Tab-separated table of C-alpha atoms in Angstrom:
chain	number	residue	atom	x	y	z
A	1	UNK	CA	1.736	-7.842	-9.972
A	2	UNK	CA	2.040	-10.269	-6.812
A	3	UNK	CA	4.159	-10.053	-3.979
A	4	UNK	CA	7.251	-12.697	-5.471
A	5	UNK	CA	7.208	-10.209	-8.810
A	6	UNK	CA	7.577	-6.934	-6.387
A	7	UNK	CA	10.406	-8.424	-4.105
A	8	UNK	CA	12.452	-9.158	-7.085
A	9	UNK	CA	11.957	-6.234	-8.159
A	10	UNK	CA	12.877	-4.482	-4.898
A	11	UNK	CA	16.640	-6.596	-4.631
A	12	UNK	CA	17.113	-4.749	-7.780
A	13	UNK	CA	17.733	-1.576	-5.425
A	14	UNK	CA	21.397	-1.767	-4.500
A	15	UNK	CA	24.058	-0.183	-6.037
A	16	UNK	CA	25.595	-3.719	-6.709
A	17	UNK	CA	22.120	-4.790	-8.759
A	18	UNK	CA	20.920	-1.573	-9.469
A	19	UNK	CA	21.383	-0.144	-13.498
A	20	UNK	CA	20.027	3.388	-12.308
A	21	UNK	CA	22.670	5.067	-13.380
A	22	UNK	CA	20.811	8.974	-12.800
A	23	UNK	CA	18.134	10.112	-11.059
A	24	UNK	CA	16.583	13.232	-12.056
A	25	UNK	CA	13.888	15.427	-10.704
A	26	UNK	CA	12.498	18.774	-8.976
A	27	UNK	CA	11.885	20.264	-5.686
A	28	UNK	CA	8.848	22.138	-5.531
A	29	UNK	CA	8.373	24.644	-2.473
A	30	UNK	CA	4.931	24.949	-0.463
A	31	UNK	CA	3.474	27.070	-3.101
A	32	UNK	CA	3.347	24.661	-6.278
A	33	UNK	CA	6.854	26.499	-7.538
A	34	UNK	CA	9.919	24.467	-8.948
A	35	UNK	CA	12.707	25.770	-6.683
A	36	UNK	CA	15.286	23.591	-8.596
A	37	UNK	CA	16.044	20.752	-11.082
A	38	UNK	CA	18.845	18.876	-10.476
A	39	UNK	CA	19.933	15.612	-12.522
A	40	UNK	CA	22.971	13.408	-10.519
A	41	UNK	CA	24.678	10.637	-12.151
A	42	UNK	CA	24.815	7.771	-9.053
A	43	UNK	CA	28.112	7.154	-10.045
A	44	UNK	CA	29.562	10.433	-8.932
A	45	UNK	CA	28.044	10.270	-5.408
A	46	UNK	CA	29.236	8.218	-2.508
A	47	UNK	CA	28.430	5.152	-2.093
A	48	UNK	CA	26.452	6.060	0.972
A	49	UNK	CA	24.871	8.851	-0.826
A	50	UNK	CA	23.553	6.437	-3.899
A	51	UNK	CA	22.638	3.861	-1.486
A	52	UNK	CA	20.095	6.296	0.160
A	53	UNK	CA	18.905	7.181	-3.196
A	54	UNK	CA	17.925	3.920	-3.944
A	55	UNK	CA	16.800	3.738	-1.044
A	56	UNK	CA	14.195	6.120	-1.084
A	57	UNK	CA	13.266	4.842	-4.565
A	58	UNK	CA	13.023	1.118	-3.461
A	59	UNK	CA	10.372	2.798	-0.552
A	60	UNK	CA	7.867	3.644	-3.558
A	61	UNK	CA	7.828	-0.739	-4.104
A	62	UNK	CA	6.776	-1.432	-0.320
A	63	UNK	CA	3.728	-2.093	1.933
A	64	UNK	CA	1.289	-4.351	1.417
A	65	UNK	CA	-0.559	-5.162	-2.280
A	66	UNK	CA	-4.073	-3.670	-2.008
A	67	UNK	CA	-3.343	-1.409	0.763
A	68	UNK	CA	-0.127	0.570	0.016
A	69	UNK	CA	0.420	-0.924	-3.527
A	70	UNK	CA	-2.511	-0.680	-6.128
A	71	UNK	CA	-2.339	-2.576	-9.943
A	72	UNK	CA	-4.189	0.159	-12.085
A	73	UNK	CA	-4.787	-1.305	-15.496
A	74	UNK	CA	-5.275	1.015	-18.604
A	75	UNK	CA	-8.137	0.616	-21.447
A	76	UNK	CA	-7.421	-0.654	-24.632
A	77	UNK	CA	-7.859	2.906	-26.491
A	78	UNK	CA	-5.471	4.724	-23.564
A	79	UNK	CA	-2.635	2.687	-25.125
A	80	UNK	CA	-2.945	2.483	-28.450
A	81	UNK	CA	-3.897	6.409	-28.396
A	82	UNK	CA	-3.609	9.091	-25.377
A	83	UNK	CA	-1.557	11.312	-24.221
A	84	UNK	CA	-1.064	10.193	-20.614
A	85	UNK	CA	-0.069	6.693	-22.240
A	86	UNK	CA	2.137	8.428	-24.441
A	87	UNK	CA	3.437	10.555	-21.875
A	88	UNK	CA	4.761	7.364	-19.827
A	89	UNK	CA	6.279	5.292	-22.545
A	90	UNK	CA	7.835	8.911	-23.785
A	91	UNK	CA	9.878	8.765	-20.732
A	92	UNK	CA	10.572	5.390	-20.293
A	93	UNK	CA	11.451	4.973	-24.067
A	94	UNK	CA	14.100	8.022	-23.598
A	95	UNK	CA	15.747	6.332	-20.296
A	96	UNK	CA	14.656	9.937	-18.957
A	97	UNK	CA	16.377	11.911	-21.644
A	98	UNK	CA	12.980	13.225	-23.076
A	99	UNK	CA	13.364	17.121	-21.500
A	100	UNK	CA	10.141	18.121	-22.494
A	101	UNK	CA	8.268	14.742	-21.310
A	102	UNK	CA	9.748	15.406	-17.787
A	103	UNK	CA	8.815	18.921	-17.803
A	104	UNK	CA	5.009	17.861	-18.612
A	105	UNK	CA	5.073	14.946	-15.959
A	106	UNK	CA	6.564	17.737	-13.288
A	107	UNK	CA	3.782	19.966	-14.172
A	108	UNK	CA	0.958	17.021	-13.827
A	109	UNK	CA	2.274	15.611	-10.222
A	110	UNK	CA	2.175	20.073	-8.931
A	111	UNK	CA	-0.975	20.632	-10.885
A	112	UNK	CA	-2.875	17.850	-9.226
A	113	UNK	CA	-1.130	16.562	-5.677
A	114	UNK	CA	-2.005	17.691	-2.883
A	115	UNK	CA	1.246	17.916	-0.334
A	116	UNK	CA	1.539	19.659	3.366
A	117	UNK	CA	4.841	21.950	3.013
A	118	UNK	CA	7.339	21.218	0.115
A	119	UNK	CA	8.668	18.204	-1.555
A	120	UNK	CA	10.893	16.433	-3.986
A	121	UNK	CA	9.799	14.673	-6.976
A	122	UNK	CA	12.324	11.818	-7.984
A	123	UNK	CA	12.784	10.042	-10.961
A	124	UNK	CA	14.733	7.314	-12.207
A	125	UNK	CA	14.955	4.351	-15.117
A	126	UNK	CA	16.090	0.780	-15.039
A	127	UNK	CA	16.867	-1.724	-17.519
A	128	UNK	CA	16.691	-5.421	-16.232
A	129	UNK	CA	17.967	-8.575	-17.783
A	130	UNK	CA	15.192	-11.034	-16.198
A	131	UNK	CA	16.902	-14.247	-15.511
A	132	UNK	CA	14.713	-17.272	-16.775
A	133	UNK	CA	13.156	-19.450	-13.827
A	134	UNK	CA	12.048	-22.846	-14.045
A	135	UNK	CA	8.667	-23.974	-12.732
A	136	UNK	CA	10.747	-25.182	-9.173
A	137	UNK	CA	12.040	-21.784	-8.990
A	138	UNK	CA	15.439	-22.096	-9.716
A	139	UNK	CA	17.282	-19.042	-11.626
A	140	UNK	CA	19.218	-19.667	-14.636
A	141	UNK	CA	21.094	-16.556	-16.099
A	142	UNK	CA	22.107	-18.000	-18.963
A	143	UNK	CA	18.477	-18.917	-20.513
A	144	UNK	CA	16.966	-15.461	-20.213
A	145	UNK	CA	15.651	-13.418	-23.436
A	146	UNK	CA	13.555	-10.679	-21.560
A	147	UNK	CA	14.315	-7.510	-20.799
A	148	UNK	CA	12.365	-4.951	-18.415
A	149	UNK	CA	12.427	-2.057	-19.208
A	150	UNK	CA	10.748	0.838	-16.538
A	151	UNK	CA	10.805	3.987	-14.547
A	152	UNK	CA	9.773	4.555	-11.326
A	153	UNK	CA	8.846	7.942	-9.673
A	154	UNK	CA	8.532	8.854	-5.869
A	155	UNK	CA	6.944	12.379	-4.215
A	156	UNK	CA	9.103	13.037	-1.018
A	157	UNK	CA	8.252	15.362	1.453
A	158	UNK	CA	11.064	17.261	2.339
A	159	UNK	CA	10.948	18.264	6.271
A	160	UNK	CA	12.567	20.966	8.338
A	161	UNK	CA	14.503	19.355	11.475
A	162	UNK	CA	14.499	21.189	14.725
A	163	UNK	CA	17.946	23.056	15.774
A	164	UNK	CA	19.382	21.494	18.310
A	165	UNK	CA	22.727	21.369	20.586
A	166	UNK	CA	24.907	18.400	18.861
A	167	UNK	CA	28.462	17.066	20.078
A	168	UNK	CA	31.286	16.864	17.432
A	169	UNK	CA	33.594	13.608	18.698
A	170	UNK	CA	36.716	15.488	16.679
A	171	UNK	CA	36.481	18.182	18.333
A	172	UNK	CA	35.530	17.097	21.834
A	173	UNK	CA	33.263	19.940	22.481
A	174	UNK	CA	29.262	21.193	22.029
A	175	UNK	CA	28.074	23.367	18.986
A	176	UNK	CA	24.904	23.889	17.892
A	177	UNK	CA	23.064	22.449	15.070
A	178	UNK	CA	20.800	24.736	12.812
A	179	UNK	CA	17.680	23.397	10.999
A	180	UNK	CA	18.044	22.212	7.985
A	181	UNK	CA	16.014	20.176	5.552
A	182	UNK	CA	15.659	16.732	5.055
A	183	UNK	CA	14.008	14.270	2.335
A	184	UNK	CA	11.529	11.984	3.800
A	185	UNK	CA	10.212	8.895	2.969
A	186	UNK	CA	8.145	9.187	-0.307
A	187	UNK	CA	4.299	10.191	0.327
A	188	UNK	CA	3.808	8.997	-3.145
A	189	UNK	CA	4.471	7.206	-6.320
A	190	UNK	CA	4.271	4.920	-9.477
A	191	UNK	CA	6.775	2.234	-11.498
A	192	UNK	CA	5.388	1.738	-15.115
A	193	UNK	CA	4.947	-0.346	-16.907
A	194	UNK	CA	3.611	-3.280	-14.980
A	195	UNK	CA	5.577	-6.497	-14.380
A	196	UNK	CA	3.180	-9.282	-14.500
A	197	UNK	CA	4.230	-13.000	-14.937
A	198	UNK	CA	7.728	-11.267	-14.644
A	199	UNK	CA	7.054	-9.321	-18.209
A	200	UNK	CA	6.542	-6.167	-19.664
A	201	UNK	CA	2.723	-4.854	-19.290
A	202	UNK	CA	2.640	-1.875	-20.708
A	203	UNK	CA	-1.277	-1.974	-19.893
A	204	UNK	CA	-0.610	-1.479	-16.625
A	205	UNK	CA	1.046	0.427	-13.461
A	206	UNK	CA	1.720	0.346	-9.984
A	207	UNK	CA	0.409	2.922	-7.758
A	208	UNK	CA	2.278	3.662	-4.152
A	209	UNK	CA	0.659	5.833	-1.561
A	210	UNK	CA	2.311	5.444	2.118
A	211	UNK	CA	-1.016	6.708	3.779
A	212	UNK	CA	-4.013	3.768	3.469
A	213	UNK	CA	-6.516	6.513	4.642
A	214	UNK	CA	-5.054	8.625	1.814
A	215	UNK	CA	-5.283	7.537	-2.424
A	216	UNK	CA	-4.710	10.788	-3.578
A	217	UNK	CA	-7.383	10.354	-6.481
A	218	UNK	CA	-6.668	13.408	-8.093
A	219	UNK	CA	-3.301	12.613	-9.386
A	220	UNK	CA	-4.085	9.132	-10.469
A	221	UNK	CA	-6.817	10.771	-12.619
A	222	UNK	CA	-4.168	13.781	-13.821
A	223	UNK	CA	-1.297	11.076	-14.463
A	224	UNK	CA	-3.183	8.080	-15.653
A	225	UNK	CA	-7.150	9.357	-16.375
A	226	UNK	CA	-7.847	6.144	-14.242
A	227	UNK	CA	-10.226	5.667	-11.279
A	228	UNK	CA	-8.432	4.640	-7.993
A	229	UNK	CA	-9.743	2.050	-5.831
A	230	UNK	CA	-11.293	3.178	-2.297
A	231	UNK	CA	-8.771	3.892	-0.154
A	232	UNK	CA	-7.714	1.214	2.108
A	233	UNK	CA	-9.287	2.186	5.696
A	234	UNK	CA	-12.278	3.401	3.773
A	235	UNK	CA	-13.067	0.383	2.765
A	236	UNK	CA	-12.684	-1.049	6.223
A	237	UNK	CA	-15.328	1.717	7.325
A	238	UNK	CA	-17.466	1.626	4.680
A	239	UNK	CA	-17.771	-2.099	4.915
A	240	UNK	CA	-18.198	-1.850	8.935
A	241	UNK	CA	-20.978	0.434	8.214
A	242	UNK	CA	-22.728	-2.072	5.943
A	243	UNK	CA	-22.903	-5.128	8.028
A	244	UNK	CA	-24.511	-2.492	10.802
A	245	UNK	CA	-26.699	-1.020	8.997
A	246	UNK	CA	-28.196	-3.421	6.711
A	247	UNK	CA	-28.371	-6.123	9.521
A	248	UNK	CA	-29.925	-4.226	11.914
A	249	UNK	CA	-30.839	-6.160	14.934
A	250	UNK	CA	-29.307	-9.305	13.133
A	251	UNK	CA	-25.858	-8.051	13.383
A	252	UNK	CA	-24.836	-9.943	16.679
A	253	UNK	CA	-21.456	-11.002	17.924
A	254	UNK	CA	-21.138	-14.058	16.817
A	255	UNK	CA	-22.138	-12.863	12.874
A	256	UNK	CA	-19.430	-10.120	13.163
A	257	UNK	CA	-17.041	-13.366	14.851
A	258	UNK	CA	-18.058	-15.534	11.680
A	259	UNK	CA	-16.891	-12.876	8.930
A	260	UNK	CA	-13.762	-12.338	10.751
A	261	UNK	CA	-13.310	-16.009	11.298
A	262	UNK	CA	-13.787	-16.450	7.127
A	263	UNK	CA	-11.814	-13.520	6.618
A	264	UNK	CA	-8.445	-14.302	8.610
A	265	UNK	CA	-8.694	-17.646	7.051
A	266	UNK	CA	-8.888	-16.518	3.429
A	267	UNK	CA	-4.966	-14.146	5.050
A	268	UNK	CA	-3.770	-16.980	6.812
A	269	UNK	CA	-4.635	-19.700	3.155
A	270	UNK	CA	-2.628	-16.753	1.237
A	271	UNK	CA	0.679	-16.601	2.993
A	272	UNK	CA	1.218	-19.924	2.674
A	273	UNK	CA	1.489	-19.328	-1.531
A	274	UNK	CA	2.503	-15.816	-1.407
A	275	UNK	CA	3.463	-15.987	-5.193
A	276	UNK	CA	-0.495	-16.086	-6.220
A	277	UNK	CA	-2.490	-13.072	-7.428
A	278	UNK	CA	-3.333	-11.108	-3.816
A	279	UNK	CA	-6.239	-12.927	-1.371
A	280	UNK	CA	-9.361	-10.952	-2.525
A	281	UNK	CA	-13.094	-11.730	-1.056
A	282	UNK	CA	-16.175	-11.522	-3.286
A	283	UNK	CA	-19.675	-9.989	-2.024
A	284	UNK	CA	-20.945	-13.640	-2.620
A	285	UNK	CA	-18.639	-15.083	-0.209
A	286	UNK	CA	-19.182	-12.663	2.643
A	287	UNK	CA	-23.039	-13.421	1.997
A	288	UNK	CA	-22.216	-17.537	2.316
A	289	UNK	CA	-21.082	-15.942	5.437
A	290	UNK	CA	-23.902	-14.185	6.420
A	291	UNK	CA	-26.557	-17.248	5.671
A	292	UNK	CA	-24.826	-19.653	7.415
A	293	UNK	CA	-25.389	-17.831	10.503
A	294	UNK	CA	-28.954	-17.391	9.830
A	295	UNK	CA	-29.467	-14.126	8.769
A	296	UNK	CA	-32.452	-13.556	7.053
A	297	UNK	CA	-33.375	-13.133	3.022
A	298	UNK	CA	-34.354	-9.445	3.590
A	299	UNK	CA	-31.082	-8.467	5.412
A	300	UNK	CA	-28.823	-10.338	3.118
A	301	UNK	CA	-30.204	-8.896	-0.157
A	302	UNK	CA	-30.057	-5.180	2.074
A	303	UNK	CA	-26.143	-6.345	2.476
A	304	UNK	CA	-25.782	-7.205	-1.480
A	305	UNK	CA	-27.351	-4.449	-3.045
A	306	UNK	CA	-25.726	-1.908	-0.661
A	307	UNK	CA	-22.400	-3.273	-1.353
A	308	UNK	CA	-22.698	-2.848	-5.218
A	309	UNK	CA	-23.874	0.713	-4.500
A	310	UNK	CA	-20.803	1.200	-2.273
A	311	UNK	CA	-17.857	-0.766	-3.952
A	312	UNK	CA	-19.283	-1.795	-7.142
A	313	UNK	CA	-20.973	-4.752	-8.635
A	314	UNK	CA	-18.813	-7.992	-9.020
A	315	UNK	CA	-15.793	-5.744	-6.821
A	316	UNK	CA	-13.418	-8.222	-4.821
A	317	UNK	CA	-12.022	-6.810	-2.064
A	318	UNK	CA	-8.747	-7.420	-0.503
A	319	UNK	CA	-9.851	-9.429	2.937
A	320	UNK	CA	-6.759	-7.773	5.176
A	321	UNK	CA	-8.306	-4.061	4.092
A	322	UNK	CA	-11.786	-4.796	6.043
A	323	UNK	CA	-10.957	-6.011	9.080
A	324	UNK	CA	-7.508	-6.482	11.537
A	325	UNK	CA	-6.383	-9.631	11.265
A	326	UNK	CA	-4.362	-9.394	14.601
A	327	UNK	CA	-7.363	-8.810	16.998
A	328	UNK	CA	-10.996	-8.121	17.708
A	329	UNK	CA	-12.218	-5.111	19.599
A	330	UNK	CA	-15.189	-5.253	21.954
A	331	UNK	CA	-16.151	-1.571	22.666
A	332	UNK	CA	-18.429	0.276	24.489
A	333	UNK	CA	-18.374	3.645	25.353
A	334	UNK	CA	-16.465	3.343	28.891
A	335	UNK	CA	-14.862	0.052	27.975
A	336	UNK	CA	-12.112	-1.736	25.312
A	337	UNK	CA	-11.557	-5.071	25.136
A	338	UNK	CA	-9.247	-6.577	22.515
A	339	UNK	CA	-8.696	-10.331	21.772
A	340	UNK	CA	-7.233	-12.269	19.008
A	341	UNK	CA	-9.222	-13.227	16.772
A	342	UNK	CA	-8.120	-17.021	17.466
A	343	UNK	CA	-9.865	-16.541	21.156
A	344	UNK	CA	-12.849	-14.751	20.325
A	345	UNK	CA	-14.644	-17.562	21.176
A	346	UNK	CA	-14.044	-16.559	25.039
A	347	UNK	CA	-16.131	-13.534	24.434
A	348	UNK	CA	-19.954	-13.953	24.390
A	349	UNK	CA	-22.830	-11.402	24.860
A	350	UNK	CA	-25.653	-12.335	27.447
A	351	UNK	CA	-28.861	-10.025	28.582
A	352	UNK	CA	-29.548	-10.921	31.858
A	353	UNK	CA	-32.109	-9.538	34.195
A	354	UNK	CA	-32.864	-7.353	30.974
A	355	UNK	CA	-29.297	-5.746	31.365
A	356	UNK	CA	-26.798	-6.572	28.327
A	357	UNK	CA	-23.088	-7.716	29.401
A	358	UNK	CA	-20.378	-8.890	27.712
A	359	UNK	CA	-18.892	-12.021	28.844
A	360	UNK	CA	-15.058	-13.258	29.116
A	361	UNK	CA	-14.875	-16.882	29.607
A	362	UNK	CA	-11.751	-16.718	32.636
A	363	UNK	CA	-9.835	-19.583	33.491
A	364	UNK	CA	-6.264	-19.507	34.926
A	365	UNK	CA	-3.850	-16.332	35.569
A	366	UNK	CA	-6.420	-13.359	35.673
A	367	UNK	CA	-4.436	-10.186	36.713
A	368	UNK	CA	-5.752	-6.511	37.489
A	369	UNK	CA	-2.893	-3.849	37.643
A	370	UNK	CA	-0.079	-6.724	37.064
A	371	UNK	CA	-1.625	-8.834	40.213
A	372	UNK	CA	-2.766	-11.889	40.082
A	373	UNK	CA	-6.578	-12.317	41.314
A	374	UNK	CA	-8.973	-15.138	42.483
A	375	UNK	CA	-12.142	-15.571	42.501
């Protein structure tokens, strides 16, 4: 799925778009137990009520593709015969009627997540007319013949507040407020099937998680017997720790300057057709990278055969989960210095007198403390 398919998608979450018309689900206490089911027709809340609902469910279609939001496609033999396959289309078949198929998907999420405290597993199913566009763009109900299908499901903490002294306008006076429990944003979640080229994929799913340190491997493999990518911010360490370590003495400033350079390009070239497939960066590029700053044949095939080992042969990586696009950061152990990554040309590294420095080119409006200084 790209970014244009997941925003239309996400408009769909408003009770005036919306055809949820019941959410269903569990709330499972800190020791893996289902407290209570509960299954609420949206129509029968308040508007604000529903609205918060969807809400919460449109939270599990957000963040950024690659990072927060992971296509996980399923083998050929998974769909044509498995039980997690059958499991999903079991449930979105029944429009969440299936009993027992919710009772087995309950079980799978406690069985194999992972969550601080207690939480609420929501779930909810959507039929959507998807009005034909033309190649320009433009939407014409009329001419539309496809119809999506799809559930979506989203693990909520749910947190204790504080008690705390509150002041009730009606009454004009102080009372306290007990603690009570609140849902939270979701930790968590999927929508199956897939919609790709704004169509039914039933070989695929998209995979939430709110936490890029966090991929919560366990319950993609319970759920959908799949392998989950590296977590974001592991990639961006593990790939930190492979320019260091296989370039050695060759990893200078101005090689780590180059891949950023090539890498905020590749972000900046995306946003400008956000309706494409997510930016993604090959091993092969990153080593064009690497040899047009002169690095040597040794170190560069160090670099490729240590990033097959780490992210896997032929892997493209999304560029915006190795590095931060919004600055560079010079460190040393008593000293930070952060610059965007459009004037990292003002910072150069010099030995001098056989003492290393780092260098800021300064021109006008230097300040120390909020004062301007001269020199």
């Amino acid at each position: 799925m790209n970014e244009k398919e997941i925003a239309e998608l996400r408009r769909r979450f408003r009770p005036d778009k919306s055809g949820i018309s019941r959410v269903c689900g569990c709330y499972v206490n800190e020791q893996g137990e289902i407290v209570s089911r509960f299954d609420q027709s949206l129509g029968l809340m308040s508007q604000e009520e529903s609205e918060k609902i969807l809400a919460i469910l449109k939270r599990t279609l957000s963040g950024t593709l690659g990072k927060n939001l992971t296509d996980l496609a399923f083998r050929t033999e998974q769909v044509v015969d498995s039980d997690e396959h059958r499991l999903l289309m079991a449930l979105r078949n029944s429009k969440l009627h299936d009993q027992q198929a919710i009772d087995t998907l309950f079980q799978t999420v406690i069985s194999s997540l992972t969550l601080e405290g207690s939480y609420l597993i929501l779930l909810a199913h959507d039929t959507y007319d998807v009005p034909y566009r033309s190649k320009d763009g433009a939407r014409q109900d009329d001419a539309g013949d496809e119809q999506y299908s799809y559930i979506v499901c989203s693990v909520c903490p749910v947190k204790l507040t504080k008690p705390a002294l509150s002041y009730y306008v009606t009454e004009n006076a102080f009372h306290n407020l007990a603690s009570d429990c609140i849902v939270a944003p979701p930790e968590v979640g999927f929508l199956f099937p897939a919609f790709d080229d704004r169509s039914t994929n039933l070989y695929g799913t998209l995979y939430y998680t709110k936490n890029a340190k966090e991929n919560y491997s366990d319950l993609v493999q319970a759920l959908f017997h799949l392998e989950v990518p590296m977590a974001a911010d592991v990639q961006k360490e593990t790939f930190q720790d492979l320019l260091s370590d296989t370039l050695e003495e060759e990893c200078s400033y101005d090689v780590v300057q180059a891949v950023q350079d090539r890498l905020c390009s590749l972000i900046e070239a995306h946003k400008e057709t956000p309706e494409e497939a997510p930016a993604e960066v090959s091993r092969d590029q990153v080593s064009q990278v690497l040899a047009d700053c002169g690095i040597s044949q040794t170190r560069m095939a160090a670099f490729e055969m240590q990033y097959d080992a780490a992210f896997g042969a032929d892997t493209r990586l999304a560029p915006a989960n190795l590095i931060d696009a919004r600055q560079m950061a010079v460190r040393t152990p008593n000293v930070t210095i952060r610059v965007k990554p459009e004037y990292s040309d003002l910072v150069e590294t010099r030995i001098i007198d056989g003492v290393k420095y780092i260098l800021i080119r300064a021109d006008d409006g230097v300040e120390v403390n909020g004062i301007n200084i001269r020199f």
